[in-house]
Tab-separated table of C-alpha atoms in Angstrom:
chain	number	residue	atom	x	y	z
A	6	UNK	CA	-13.454	-43.560	29.663
A	7	UNK	CA	-13.736	-40.531	31.766
A	8	UNK	CA	-12.097	-37.540	29.838
A	9	UNK	CA	-10.114	-35.589	31.592
A	10	UNK	CA	-10.158	-31.856	31.933
A	11	UNK	CA	-7.261	-31.200	30.192
A	12	UNK	CA	-8.868	-32.011	27.162
A	13	UNK	CA	-10.885	-28.893	27.594
A	14	UNK	CA	-7.491	-26.859	28.310
A	15	UNK	CA	-5.944	-28.145	24.698
A	16	UNK	CA	-9.087	-27.360	22.682
A	17	UNK	CA	-8.858	-23.487	24.426
A	18	UNK	CA	-4.958	-23.652	23.632
A	19	UNK	CA	-5.724	-24.532	20.117
A	20	UNK	CA	-8.360	-21.898	19.740
A	21	UNK	CA	-6.028	-19.278	20.789
A	22	UNK	CA	-3.372	-20.639	18.112
A	23	UNK	CA	-5.731	-20.334	15.416
A	24	UNK	CA	-7.184	-17.083	16.334
A	25	UNK	CA	-3.645	-15.707	16.400
A	26	UNK	CA	-2.798	-17.026	13.091
A	27	UNK	CA	-6.055	-15.702	11.160
A	28	UNK	CA	-5.556	-12.977	9.008
A	29	UNK	CA	-6.601	-11.719	5.306
A	30	UNK	CA	-5.305	-13.480	2.368
A	31	UNK	CA	-4.021	-11.305	-0.885
A	32	UNK	CA	-4.092	-12.365	-4.539
A	33	UNK	CA	-1.472	-11.187	-7.204
A	34	UNK	CA	-2.865	-9.141	-10.078
A	35	UNK	CA	-3.923	-11.292	-13.126
A	36	UNK	CA	-2.333	-8.968	-15.789
A	37	UNK	CA	1.050	-7.575	-16.630
A	38	UNK	CA	1.658	-4.704	-19.134
A	39	UNK	CA	3.079	-6.004	-22.787
A	40	UNK	CA	6.236	-3.502	-23.941
A	41	UNK	CA	4.052	-0.815	-26.039
A	42	UNK	CA	1.278	-3.433	-26.797
A	43	UNK	CA	-1.401	-2.672	-24.189
A	44	UNK	CA	-2.309	-5.193	-21.323
A	45	UNK	CA	-1.800	-8.800	-22.246
A	46	UNK	CA	-3.046	-11.720	-19.898
A	47	UNK	CA	-0.256	-13.496	-17.686
A	48	UNK	CA	-0.045	-17.322	-18.915
A	49	UNK	CA	-1.942	-19.801	-16.823
A	50	UNK	CA	0.229	-20.985	-13.847
A	51	UNK	CA	0.839	-24.372	-13.014
A	52	UNK	CA	-1.458	-26.082	-9.897
A	53	UNK	CA	0.445	-25.717	-6.536
A	54	UNK	CA	2.321	-28.484	-5.520
A	55	UNK	CA	4.581	-28.999	-2.092
A	56	UNK	CA	7.579	-27.270	-2.055
A	57	UNK	CA	10.806	-29.669	-1.480
A	58	UNK	CA	11.933	-27.717	1.841
A	59	UNK	CA	13.714	-30.980	3.313
A	60	UNK	CA	15.462	-30.452	6.475
A	61	UNK	CA	16.305	-32.130	9.621
A	62	UNK	CA	16.743	-31.481	13.506
A	63	UNK	CA	17.954	-33.383	16.556
A	64	UNK	CA	17.522	-32.443	20.020
A	65	UNK	CA	18.358	-34.127	23.601
A	66	UNK	CA	17.789	-32.832	27.060
A	67	UNK	CA	16.316	-33.742	30.500
A	68	UNK	CA	12.586	-34.565	31.160
A	69	UNK	CA	10.916	-35.069	34.773
A	70	UNK	CA	7.839	-37.310	34.900
A	71	UNK	CA	5.412	-37.615	37.610
A	72	UNK	CA	2.241	-39.936	38.114
A	73	UNK	CA	1.581	-43.432	38.339
A	74	UNK	CA	0.491	-46.653	37.226
A	75	UNK	CA	-2.243	-48.187	39.245
A	76	UNK	CA	-3.751	-51.758	39.190
A	77	UNK	CA	-6.447	-53.680	40.391
A	78	UNK	CA	-7.748	-56.958	40.659
A	79	UNK	CA	-11.299	-58.102	41.983
A	80	UNK	CA	-14.225	-60.756	41.399
A	81	UNK	CA	-15.276	-62.242	38.966
A	82	UNK	CA	-12.661	-64.970	39.296
A	83	UNK	CA	-12.455	-68.361	37.769
A	84	UNK	CA	-10.535	-71.112	39.228
A	85	UNK	CA	-8.817	-74.024	37.299
A	86	UNK	CA	-11.775	-76.083	37.234
A	87	UNK	CA	-13.799	-73.353	35.627
A	88	UNK	CA	-15.887	-72.420	38.651
A	89	UNK	CA	-17.007	-69.142	38.696
A	90	UNK	CA	-16.895	-66.762	41.609
A	91	UNK	CA	-18.651	-63.445	42.140
A	92	UNK	CA	-18.166	-60.795	44.884
A	93	UNK	CA	-17.054	-57.268	45.045
A	94	UNK	CA	-14.084	-55.127	43.242
A	95	UNK	CA	-11.404	-54.527	44.028
A	96	UNK	CA	-9.573	-57.094	46.247
A	97	UNK	CA	-6.366	-55.687	45.895
A	98	UNK	CA	-4.570	-52.536	44.858
A	99	UNK	CA	-0.903	-51.672	44.006
A	100	UNK	CA	0.324	-48.078	43.275
A	101	UNK	CA	3.675	-47.796	41.150
A	102	UNK	CA	5.263	-44.389	41.316
A	103	UNK	CA	6.265	-42.640	38.027
A	104	UNK	CA	8.572	-39.708	39.623
A	105	UNK	CA	11.752	-40.041	38.020
A	106	UNK	CA	14.116	-38.139	35.554
A	107	UNK	CA	14.604	-39.295	31.888
A	108	UNK	CA	16.917	-38.231	29.217
A	109	UNK	CA	15.191	-37.856	25.567
A	110	UNK	CA	16.305	-37.629	22.013
A	111	UNK	CA	14.119	-36.168	19.558
A	112	UNK	CA	14.671	-35.995	15.704
A	113	UNK	CA	12.349	-34.554	13.110
A	114	UNK	CA	12.452	-34.915	9.305
A	115	UNK	CA	10.249	-32.056	7.264
A	116	UNK	CA	9.951	-33.425	3.846
A	117	UNK	CA	8.259	-30.600	2.719
A	118	UNK	CA	5.697	-27.886	3.599
A	119	UNK	CA	2.870	-30.497	4.121
A	120	UNK	CA	4.830	-33.531	5.664
A	121	UNK	CA	7.155	-34.492	8.376
A	122	UNK	CA	8.255	-37.257	10.522
A	123	UNK	CA	9.050	-36.877	14.241
A	124	UNK	CA	10.629	-39.619	16.582
A	125	UNK	CA	11.464	-39.441	20.132
A	126	UNK	CA	13.412	-41.908	22.425
A	127	UNK	CA	13.308	-41.511	26.210
A	128	UNK	CA	15.335	-43.547	29.008
A	129	UNK	CA	15.259	-43.525	32.728
A	130	UNK	CA	18.575	-41.807	34.425
A	131	UNK	CA	16.875	-42.322	38.127
A	132	UNK	CA	14.630	-44.221	40.232
A	133	UNK	CA	11.457	-43.424	41.639
A	134	UNK	CA	11.508	-41.924	45.093
A	135	UNK	CA	7.791	-42.471	45.952
A	136	UNK	CA	7.281	-45.932	47.210
A	137	UNK	CA	4.825	-48.459	46.015
A	138	UNK	CA	1.827	-48.833	47.838
A	139	UNK	CA	-0.150	-52.336	48.166
A	140	UNK	CA	-3.920	-52.332	49.680
A	141	UNK	CA	-5.857	-55.454	49.942
A	142	UNK	CA	-9.589	-55.620	51.100
A	143	UNK	CA	-10.439	-59.296	52.470
A	144	UNK	CA	-13.636	-59.017	54.378
A	145	UNK	CA	-16.550	-60.295	52.122
A	146	UNK	CA	-19.042	-58.874	54.614
A	147	UNK	CA	-17.278	-55.242	54.616
A	148	UNK	CA	-15.648	-54.951	51.242
A	149	UNK	CA	-15.135	-51.044	51.878
A	150	UNK	CA	-12.840	-52.034	54.822
A	151	UNK	CA	-9.059	-51.826	54.280
A	152	UNK	CA	-7.406	-54.848	55.867
A	153	UNK	CA	-3.944	-54.791	54.814
A	154	UNK	CA	-1.653	-52.180	53.872
A	155	UNK	CA	2.144	-52.196	52.638
A	156	UNK	CA	4.752	-50.050	51.269
A	157	UNK	CA	7.663	-50.946	49.324
A	158	UNK	CA	10.869	-49.059	48.222
A	159	UNK	CA	11.713	-49.162	44.856
A	160	UNK	CA	15.094	-50.612	44.668
A	161	UNK	CA	15.731	-51.104	40.868
A	162	UNK	CA	13.878	-49.288	37.898
A	163	UNK	CA	14.208	-49.366	34.123
A	164	UNK	CA	11.964	-47.357	31.679
A	165	UNK	CA	11.819	-47.000	27.936
A	166	UNK	CA	9.751	-45.016	25.705
A	167	UNK	CA	9.578	-44.702	21.869
A	168	UNK	CA	7.119	-42.231	20.264
A	169	UNK	CA	6.876	-41.748	16.562
A	170	UNK	CA	4.693	-40.170	14.454
A	171	UNK	CA	3.925	-38.714	10.673
A	172	UNK	CA	2.099	-35.524	10.156
A	173	UNK	CA	0.479	-33.479	7.583
A	174	UNK	CA	-0.310	-29.808	7.336
A	175	UNK	CA	-3.812	-29.596	5.438
A	176	UNK	CA	-3.962	-25.603	6.149
A	177	UNK	CA	-1.457	-22.891	6.243
A	178	UNK	CA	-1.927	-19.090	6.582
A	179	UNK	CA	0.003	-16.009	8.079
A	180	UNK	CA	2.519	-18.193	9.849
A	181	UNK	CA	-0.414	-20.624	11.257
A	182	UNK	CA	-0.154	-24.289	10.287
A	183	UNK	CA	-3.080	-27.023	11.135
A	184	UNK	CA	-2.372	-30.751	10.957
A	185	UNK	CA	-3.386	-34.270	11.423
A	186	UNK	CA	-1.287	-37.112	11.866
A	187	UNK	CA	-0.868	-40.952	13.166
A	188	UNK	CA	1.556	-42.078	15.387
A	189	UNK	CA	2.593	-45.264	17.859
A	190	UNK	CA	3.882	-45.017	21.379
A	191	UNK	CA	5.585	-47.752	23.295
A	192	UNK	CA	6.188	-47.748	26.850
A	193	UNK	CA	7.811	-49.952	29.141
A	194	UNK	CA	8.235	-49.985	33.053
A	195	UNK	CA	10.272	-52.516	34.885
A	196	UNK	CA	10.607	-52.313	39.098
A	197	UNK	CA	11.934	-54.348	41.737
A	198	UNK	CA	10.737	-53.335	44.965
A	199	UNK	CA	11.773	-54.219	49.000
A	200	UNK	CA	9.047	-54.062	51.164
A	201	UNK	CA	9.380	-51.813	54.259
A	202	UNK	CA	6.462	-52.528	56.323
A	203	UNK	CA	3.233	-54.440	56.194
A	204	UNK	CA	0.220	-54.333	58.702
A	205	UNK	CA	-3.475	-54.606	59.372
A	206	UNK	CA	-5.300	-51.279	59.381
A	207	UNK	CA	-8.405	-53.203	60.768
A	208	UNK	CA	-6.360	-55.125	63.189
A	209	UNK	CA	-6.540	-58.690	61.305
A	210	UNK	CA	-3.880	-60.789	62.938
A	211	UNK	CA	-1.037	-62.496	61.133
A	212	UNK	CA	-0.389	-59.535	59.060
A	213	UNK	CA	2.105	-57.386	60.511
A	214	UNK	CA	5.817	-58.035	59.052
A	215	UNK	CA	8.912	-55.487	58.569
A	216	UNK	CA	11.009	-56.096	55.458
A	217	UNK	CA	14.597	-57.355	55.740
A	218	UNK	CA	16.396	-55.735	52.496
A	219	UNK	CA	15.160	-58.876	50.481
A	220	UNK	CA	13.341	-57.935	46.900
A	221	UNK	CA	9.787	-58.961	47.820
A	222	UNK	CA	8.146	-57.976	44.453
A	223	UNK	CA	8.817	-57.411	40.846
A	224	UNK	CA	6.462	-55.828	38.422
A	225	UNK	CA	6.460	-54.998	34.398
A	226	UNK	CA	4.221	-52.946	32.681
A	227	UNK	CA	4.062	-52.457	28.803
A	228	UNK	CA	1.943	-49.991	26.591
A	229	UNK	CA	1.256	-50.502	23.132
A	230	UNK	CA	-0.279	-47.144	22.059
A	231	UNK	CA	-1.273	-46.390	18.042
A	232	UNK	CA	-3.193	-43.206	18.144
A	233	UNK	CA	-4.515	-40.056	15.944
A	234	UNK	CA	-3.737	-36.908	16.762
A	235	UNK	CA	-4.646	-33.105	15.681
A	236	UNK	CA	-2.542	-29.917	16.075
A	237	UNK	CA	-1.141	-26.738	15.276
A	238	UNK	CA	2.122	-25.004	14.920
A	239	UNK	CA	2.259	-21.012	15.332
A	240	UNK	CA	5.186	-19.107	13.942
A	241	UNK	CA	5.475	-16.068	16.205
A	242	UNK	CA	8.280	-14.187	14.782
A	243	UNK	CA	11.311	-15.264	13.179
A	244	UNK	CA	13.180	-16.907	16.225
A	245	UNK	CA	10.014	-18.392	18.142
A	246	UNK	CA	7.476	-20.891	17.283
A	247	UNK	CA	4.725	-22.493	19.547
A	248	UNK	CA	3.095	-25.868	18.998
A	249	UNK	CA	0.378	-27.584	20.582
A	250	UNK	CA	-1.382	-31.073	19.853
A	251	UNK	CA	-4.092	-33.560	21.078
A	252	UNK	CA	-4.056	-37.353	20.571
A	253	UNK	CA	-6.581	-39.888	21.143
A	254	UNK	CA	-5.921	-43.813	21.272
A	255	UNK	CA	-9.167	-46.049	21.242
A	256	UNK	CA	-6.857	-49.452	20.959
A	257	UNK	CA	-4.508	-49.459	23.685
A	258	UNK	CA	-3.074	-52.807	24.663
A	259	UNK	CA	-1.418	-53.583	27.905
A	260	UNK	CA	0.418	-56.195	29.275
A	261	UNK	CA	1.850	-56.580	33.106
A	262	UNK	CA	3.499	-59.285	35.189
A	263	UNK	CA	3.328	-58.798	38.977
A	264	UNK	CA	5.790	-61.735	41.020
A	265	UNK	CA	5.269	-61.725	44.618
A	266	UNK	CA	8.604	-63.363	45.672
A	267	UNK	CA	8.153	-63.989	49.319
A	268	UNK	CA	4.778	-66.090	48.733
A	269	UNK	CA	4.830	-69.928	49.177
A	270	UNK	CA	5.383	-72.557	46.477
A	271	UNK	CA	8.066	-70.337	44.627
A	272	UNK	CA	6.090	-67.151	44.717
A	273	UNK	CA	2.697	-66.098	43.001
A	274	UNK	CA	3.164	-64.845	39.623
A	275	UNK	CA	0.254	-62.625	38.113
A	276	UNK	CA	-0.006	-62.043	34.276
A	277	UNK	CA	-2.382	-59.424	33.105
A	278	UNK	CA	-3.682	-58.863	29.455
A	279	UNK	CA	-5.933	-55.599	28.912
A	280	UNK	CA	-7.134	-53.160	26.400
A	281	UNK	CA	-8.350	-49.629	26.482
A	282	UNK	CA	-8.019	-46.252	25.531
A	283	UNK	CA	-5.608	-43.113	26.216
A	284	UNK	CA	-5.730	-39.383	25.782
A	285	UNK	CA	-2.697	-37.205	25.296
A	286	UNK	CA	-1.886	-33.516	25.334
A	287	UNK	CA	1.457	-31.902	24.200
A	288	UNK	CA	2.416	-28.151	24.355
A	289	UNK	CA	5.979	-26.572	23.309
A	290	UNK	CA	7.708	-23.562	22.331
A	291	UNK	CA	10.989	-23.203	20.223
A	292	UNK	CA	13.479	-20.494	20.110
A	293	UNK	CA	16.137	-20.547	17.333
A	294	UNK	CA	19.592	-18.761	18.759
A	295	UNK	CA	21.106	-19.275	15.504
A	296	UNK	CA	19.723	-20.748	11.825
A	297	UNK	CA	21.163	-24.121	13.368
A	298	UNK	CA	21.009	-23.902	17.196
A	299	UNK	CA	17.775	-24.060	18.719
A	300	UNK	CA	16.272	-24.309	22.555
A	301	UNK	CA	12.933	-26.430	23.092
A	302	UNK	CA	10.604	-26.635	26.187
A	303	UNK	CA	7.280	-28.586	26.742
A	304	UNK	CA	4.833	-29.878	28.629
A	305	UNK	CA	3.278	-33.372	28.291
A	306	UNK	CA	0.144	-35.121	29.715
A	307	UNK	CA	-1.266	-38.446	29.253
A	308	UNK	CA	-3.991	-40.557	31.002
A	309	UNK	CA	-4.380	-44.704	29.831
A	310	UNK	CA	-7.228	-46.817	31.335
A	311	UNK	CA	-7.138	-50.359	30.383
A	312	UNK	CA	-9.111	-53.622	31.672
A	313	UNK	CA	-8.967	-57.663	31.155
A	314	UNK	CA	-7.972	-60.395	32.976
A	315	UNK	CA	-5.006	-61.578	35.080
A	316	UNK	CA	-3.901	-64.986	34.964
A	317	UNK	CA	-2.383	-66.181	38.483
A	318	UNK	CA	-0.121	-69.261	39.280
A	319	UNK	CA	2.369	-70.389	41.455
A	320	UNK	CA	6.304	-70.048	40.836
A	321	UNK	CA	6.159	-73.947	40.803
A	322	UNK	CA	3.801	-74.022	37.865
A	323	UNK	CA	0.730	-74.511	39.858
A	324	UNK	CA	-2.212	-72.784	38.229
A	325	UNK	CA	-4.745	-70.458	40.421
A	326	UNK	CA	-7.184	-69.256	37.860
A	327	UNK	CA	-8.223	-66.032	36.524
A	328	UNK	CA	-9.455	-62.758	37.878
A	329	UNK	CA	-10.541	-59.480	36.749
A	330	UNK	CA	-8.212	-56.777	36.313
A	331	UNK	CA	-8.253	-52.779	35.571
A	332	UNK	CA	-5.327	-50.444	35.301
A	333	UNK	CA	-4.788	-46.775	34.667
A	334	UNK	CA	-1.761	-44.602	34.337
A	335	UNK	CA	-1.426	-40.785	34.790
A	336	UNK	CA	1.773	-39.202	33.554
A	337	UNK	CA	2.759	-35.496	33.458
A	338	UNK	CA	6.145	-34.409	32.172
A	339	UNK	CA	7.824	-31.027	31.663
A	340	UNK	CA	11.262	-31.175	29.305
A	341	UNK	CA	14.022	-28.995	28.183
A	342	UNK	CA	16.123	-29.819	25.086
A	343	UNK	CA	18.955	-28.044	23.352
A	344	UNK	CA	18.983	-28.919	19.555
A	345	UNK	CA	20.477	-28.454	16.019
A	346	UNK	CA	19.154	-27.945	12.641
A	347	UNK	CA	20.782	-29.261	9.167
């Protein structure tokens, strides 16, 4: 998978935080004066353990996401009899927009100075403003020629995201904490769209079509992403802290379903089963107004790439076979939250 340039930005940011937090360490004297008896040895100290500093926080606020989920299909294809057909890729591409507002609820439990748990739930509060774009390349003798293009307005949309992780701090010095963690991210996006206009850029007859307000297509994509993460916290001053992390998943699972409702025989239903990887970057800052009230702002970036097989059938249950499928999603978002510590 091609790693986005944001990974270099993340590495640079983490290096700056590490450099800012570094500093000399001091050691306490190992002897005290007895009462008139000269120096005596300090009793041996017990090994250090994690201090129980359990505390929790909850925050809520808006988040604005931008990006898209794009999927493509193409050869090889296998018909219901098992015959394999080879050719070019892609045959078709659909770009589903991800420009919408969400509300997010964040929770954190700090168990002690080494362990903490995080959980985030997000839900859409708006519909993507951009249109879905559908492109088809139908000419085997000229597979680079775009033959059919359409745009559809997203008329109904539902998004639900859950992200949870556990973090272990293995280095702490002068306000700096470096941690590693494991987590799980679940995303579900569900669309309905009304076709606005379809035409043939190459001039093929029979493909011109104007929408009549009916829902022409539905699409659902679900990502299941277990991941590993590495991050740093920096306590800049008593009120301000900064946090940055990068995460990677080599075992992303994705399932999608596309239903072209206006096709013959009850419409065409295409279901994909894919796997791949994902890269994530998170940067945030928290400012405490009081010992209990804080505000947090942050930036998030994610890139997902998966591939697999799509199974196609008509709505009446007539099988059509399978075809190769690839999907990728780029997601960028910023958020602002107000929170309470207890």
